[in-house]
Amino acid sequence: MFKEKFREGVISAKQFDREDIEYILKKAKEMNETKNSNLLHGKILATLFFEPSTRTRLSFESAMYRLGGSVIGFHSGDVSSIKKGESIADTIRTVENYSDCIVIRHSLEGAATMAAKFAKIPIINAGSGSGEHPTQALLDLLTINEEIGSLDGLNIGLMGDLKYGRTVHSLSILLSKFDVNIYFISPTELRMRNRDIDFLQQRQVKYKEITDYRKILNILDVLYMTRIQKERFADSEEYERIKGIYIFRQDDLKETKDNFRLLHPLPRITEISPNVDNSEKAIYFKQTYYGIPMRKALLAELMIE
Amino acid sequence: MFKEKFREGVISAKQFDREDIEYILKKAKEMNETKNSNLLHGKILATLFFEPSTRTRLSFESAMYRLGGSVIGFHSGDVSSIKKGESIADTIRTVENYSDCIVIRHSLEGAATMAAKFAKIPIINAGSGSGEHPTQALLDLLTINEEIGSLDGLNIGLMGDLKYGRTVHSLSILLSKFDVNIYFISPTELRMRNRDIDFLQQRQVKYKEITDYRKILNILDVLYMTRIQKERFADSEEYERIKGIYIFRQDDLKETKDNFRLLHPLPRITEISPNVDNSEKAIYFKQTYYGIPMRKALLAELMIE
Amino acid sequence: MFKEKFREGVISAKQFDREDIEYILKKAKEMNETKNSNLLHGKILATLFFEPSTRTRLSFESAMYRLGGSVIGFHSGDVSSIKKGESIADTIRTVENYSDCIVIRHSLEGAATMAAKFAKIPIINAGSGSGEHPTQALLDLLTINEEIGSLDGLNIGLMGDLKYGRTVHSLSILLSKFDVNIYFISPTELRMRNRDIDFLQQRQVKYKEITDYRKILNILDVLYMTRIQKERFADSEEYERIKGIYIFRQDDLKETKDNFRLLHPLPRITEISPNVDNSEKAIYFKQTYYGIPMRKALLAELMIE
């Protein structure tokens, strides 16, 4: 069923029903039980990173190697044919002859969709512009599910740059399949886009938009922070002001519930104080750990017939 | 025989007799029958790309992985020791200690020859300046042979930048071993170089040089297009004019024979209209596919004793 | 014992007692007996090169593949998260979830030490600023030991940029555990740093600092040359003068003993004349060869429990 439905790949969180999410969470949990296997021996993953990324690329490559497969690819800096003016469609129709599955990151929001349209092999969207980053959202859910024990009944805060943050877009879509209260916490300038809010309203998701996280910190089960990017602000004083408000400090921990957990897709710059790291409530490094079983599960589903 | 003759590697199309070509075409055909093997398990291929390339590098790496081997290497952008001023000879005498075969791409025409002179392991020329690109030419022949069924008795057009186009140089040399009529189609400024023409005349190859492909389109079995590079023109108006003439459009297909096939080493910019892609006469993406069995065959011949 | 002692990795030559050196030399010698194995099948090495390097990175990667393992990583040029402002500590706490051992090169002297402080998996220092490069020094010792037959009783010259040359720093530390006479040969501006000299004095190493290698060439068993870097000189005339003095030429070979051997960590620019290369006394390319067994030995010790 999952294999059949996702034959063309994982492009958007919107492809996932609750049933699909639960299935892949279960598969990821199974993958976590054995470090290595030869499930994908002989298979080749192509990682096409038109935009910089360390974390996501290395995570996919590690997952592929843990399953016994091989990896080819390029990353920004040596995107040579691209520089020669080649279209995404042509790149895909070439690389599909060299590999069994393609992971693509691109600065254009529609890049992964376009790639899937032309490809005969599965495409995985590893971040497309300000649009989506579905596999990050899936590993975020896995982290919450494994560390808190459930996805239903939670108060979840999503904080930071909600306008351009693709991980937040995909995560809110996935969360809409569960019984959660979402708190969107951002400066006014970086609120969720109307189209994303419309989608959640249609699905009758319970949400609130606020600007000060401190007001709800004591009721949150999960706070998911993201980086506020300087380049989004015309006025650098405005940036400095906002940046200063959205710094999670050790003192903030005291306000939180015992089972509160702090997540962040990383990289983190100054938005979480380093002295928060040692708290057992801070699980953003564990979160990177869960990327491996989730991506192993996805790669296996997409490449094994 | 082949192994013995190519012990030092594949540097130029001129190394190949008709017998050698037929042998490697047969081997490539065999390689095409099984996707994966462990023929080169434990072997390491080094891919040294001093000049940008996506297609050729990924093709070699995929071929190596399909045979169970490993790959190390660098590509332009991180050519660090080079930036420190190291000579090709020194790089080769270092990397040969880390690998079993070296694939080299370089902007200097004599780079691969120089590399082979110093190396104790086989060298493969993956493009040297405006000189040669022999493995591309071999996969071009494999494509024609598999898709048309023969190499003898064909009318073949080579079109575009014939002066600086290294794939065309290598391909015309290989074709000279077969009974073909070659049509060199280019603007006057980008005609085949004298030395290349001299070589073909010595081998009594039947060829014509023309500027308008439309005049012979109806007799061609194969049209091999290449990209015209803007940087070759001093006058950009001249470039725009010529670029406009050498665009293959859907209407052109109507003039061609039923068994006509259109090839292109890619990347393609604007010289073939996208609506040509869906014709079964357009086989440039299949052509990238044939790169894998051809390079598997070459790697196996060079690395297995 | 070795495994236990180096559980956190190889950060500095100062970690090594004579016993440790002899142990790893023996292990490297054993590794040299078989080209390939599956000792590290299923293990993943992460190579994080914040600073350019071809030789060292490819050497580690080749060693890992010869042992049947896999490699992920990045190298300068695509150090993306870094560009986003991430700290070394965060990068390490992420990448340790993707791999079994991390090799790090960084322009800051304390980078590897910092990495080891945060990591739960072993860290290998592959060059940190002007500080150390311990695995290079170990392969240098292996080269001397295998090619000359002993490490005790030798007259060894270390020549070139002794101030900023990290390989020389690590090598002199390792040599201090053996009965050798060290000749530090450099222009006054590039003498060994006081702290390095202090370390050797404490260990009662026999050493001399001189500026003209010709005066002692006839008594040396080993001359270890390094590159003099132009960027170290404020005055380019001064650089040209000094560069001219420190060129080893064919004529110099005549002054040397029969068993004299010339080493260089490479890349070499002009400091050794190319016509020296063919002498059996010139063993800098063999030296790169010995990098593989030494790094195989280290990787196996650090990753196998």
Short mmCIF file of N, CA, C and O in Angstrom, two decimals, chain B residues 19 23 42 45 48 59 76 104 115 118 121 129 132 161-162 178 184 186-187 196 218-219 222 228 250 262 283 287:
data_model
loop_
_atom_site.label_atom_id
_atom_site.label_comp_id
_atom_site.label_asym_id
_atom_site.label_seq_id
_atom_site.Cartn_x
_atom_site.Cartn_y
_atom_site.Cartn_z
N GLU B 19 38.86 -3.90 -34.42
CA GLU B 19 38.75 -5.11 -33.60
C GLU B 19 38.54 -4.76 -32.11
O GLU B 19 37.74 -5.38 -31.42
N TYR B 23 35.25 -5.53 -29.83
CA TYR B 23 35.41 -6.29 -28.59
C TYR B 23 34.74 -5.58 -27.42
O TYR B 23 33.97 -6.17 -26.67
N GLY B 42 36.39 -4.59 -3.77
CA GLY B 42 37.72 -4.37 -3.20
C GLY B 42 38.58 -3.43 -4.03
O GLY B 42 39.63 -3.00 -3.59
N LEU B 45 38.36 3.13 -7.51
CA LEU B 45 38.51 4.04 -8.65
C LEU B 45 38.71 5.45 -8.12
O LEU B 45 37.99 5.89 -7.23
N LEU B 48 39.45 12.10 -10.74
CA LEU B 48 40.11 13.40 -10.54
C LEU B 48 39.57 14.37 -11.58
O LEU B 48 40.01 14.38 -12.73
N SER B 59 28.51 9.12 -14.03
CA SER B 59 28.41 7.91 -14.85
C SER B 59 29.51 6.92 -14.49
O SER B 59 29.25 5.72 -14.30
N SER B 76 36.51 19.90 -9.27
CA SER B 76 36.81 21.33 -9.26
C SER B 76 35.99 22.00 -8.18
O SER B 76 34.84 21.68 -7.97
N ILE B 104 40.61 10.85 -15.22
CA ILE B 104 41.03 12.25 -15.12
C ILE B 104 40.32 13.12 -16.16
O ILE B 104 40.20 12.75 -17.31
N ALA B 115 49.51 12.17 -17.52
CA ALA B 115 49.17 11.32 -16.38
C ALA B 115 49.59 9.87 -16.64
O ALA B 115 50.20 9.22 -15.79
N PHE B 118 53.27 8.97 -16.19
CA PHE B 118 53.81 8.83 -14.83
C PHE B 118 53.16 7.71 -14.02
O PHE B 118 53.72 7.27 -13.02
N ILE B 121 49.34 2.66 -12.65
CA ILE B 121 48.02 2.05 -12.79
C ILE B 121 47.32 2.66 -14.01
O ILE B 121 47.74 3.71 -14.50
N GLY B 129 40.77 19.09 -22.28
CA GLY B 129 40.71 20.32 -23.05
C GLY B 129 39.80 20.19 -24.26
O GLY B 129 38.72 19.61 -24.17
N GLU B 132 40.24 15.31 -26.61
CA GLU B 132 39.50 14.07 -26.81
C GLU B 132 38.62 13.74 -25.61
O GLU B 132 38.78 14.31 -24.52
N ASP B 161 29.74 22.63 -32.58
CA ASP B 161 31.09 23.16 -32.41
C ASP B 161 32.08 22.04 -32.68
O ASP B 161 32.46 21.29 -31.78
N LEU B 162 32.52 21.94 -33.93
CA LEU B 162 33.41 20.84 -34.32
C LEU B 162 34.88 21.19 -34.05
O LEU B 162 35.73 20.32 -34.03
N PHE B 178 34.94 2.45 -39.57
CA PHE B 178 33.75 1.80 -40.12
C PHE B 178 33.41 2.39 -41.49
O PHE B 178 33.96 3.43 -41.89
N PHE B 184 30.13 16.75 -41.67
CA PHE B 184 30.52 17.71 -40.63
C PHE B 184 29.73 18.99 -40.84
O PHE B 184 29.92 19.68 -41.86
N SER B 186 28.73 22.65 -39.47
CA SER B 186 29.12 23.68 -38.50
C SER B 186 29.19 25.02 -39.19
O SER B 186 29.32 25.09 -40.43
N PRO B 187 29.13 26.12 -38.40
CA PRO B 187 29.48 27.41 -38.97
C PRO B 187 30.95 27.38 -39.36
O PRO B 187 31.74 26.61 -38.79
N ASP B 196 42.58 17.24 -37.51
CA ASP B 196 41.58 16.18 -37.43
C ASP B 196 41.15 15.75 -38.83
O ASP B 196 40.97 14.56 -39.09
N ASN B 218 17.26 14.67 -44.80
CA ASN B 218 16.45 13.55 -45.28
C ASN B 218 17.27 12.30 -45.62
O ASN B 218 16.70 11.24 -45.86
N ILE B 219 18.59 12.43 -45.66
CA ILE B 219 19.39 11.22 -45.95
C ILE B 219 20.12 10.68 -44.71
O ILE B 219 20.72 9.60 -44.76
N VAL B 222 21.86 9.15 -38.64
CA VAL B 222 22.18 9.66 -37.30
C VAL B 222 22.56 11.13 -37.40
O VAL B 222 23.36 11.50 -38.26
N ILE B 228 26.86 24.68 -28.89
CA ILE B 228 27.74 25.76 -29.35
C ILE B 228 27.99 26.69 -28.17
O ILE B 228 27.06 27.21 -27.57
N GLN B 250 10.83 20.43 -33.72
CA GLN B 250 9.91 19.35 -34.03
C GLN B 250 9.67 19.23 -35.54
O GLN B 250 9.59 18.13 -36.07
N LEU B 262 18.44 10.91 -33.30
CA LEU B 262 19.10 12.16 -32.88
C LEU B 262 19.85 11.93 -31.57
O LEU B 262 19.26 11.55 -30.56
N ILE B 283 17.11 10.10 -28.94
CA ILE B 283 17.61 9.06 -28.03
C ILE B 283 18.76 9.56 -27.15
O ILE B 283 19.56 8.79 -26.65
N GLN B 287 21.03 7.51 -24.51
CA GLN B 287 22.49 7.59 -24.67
C GLN B 287 23.20 7.67 -23.31
O GLN B 287 24.22 7.01 -23.11
#
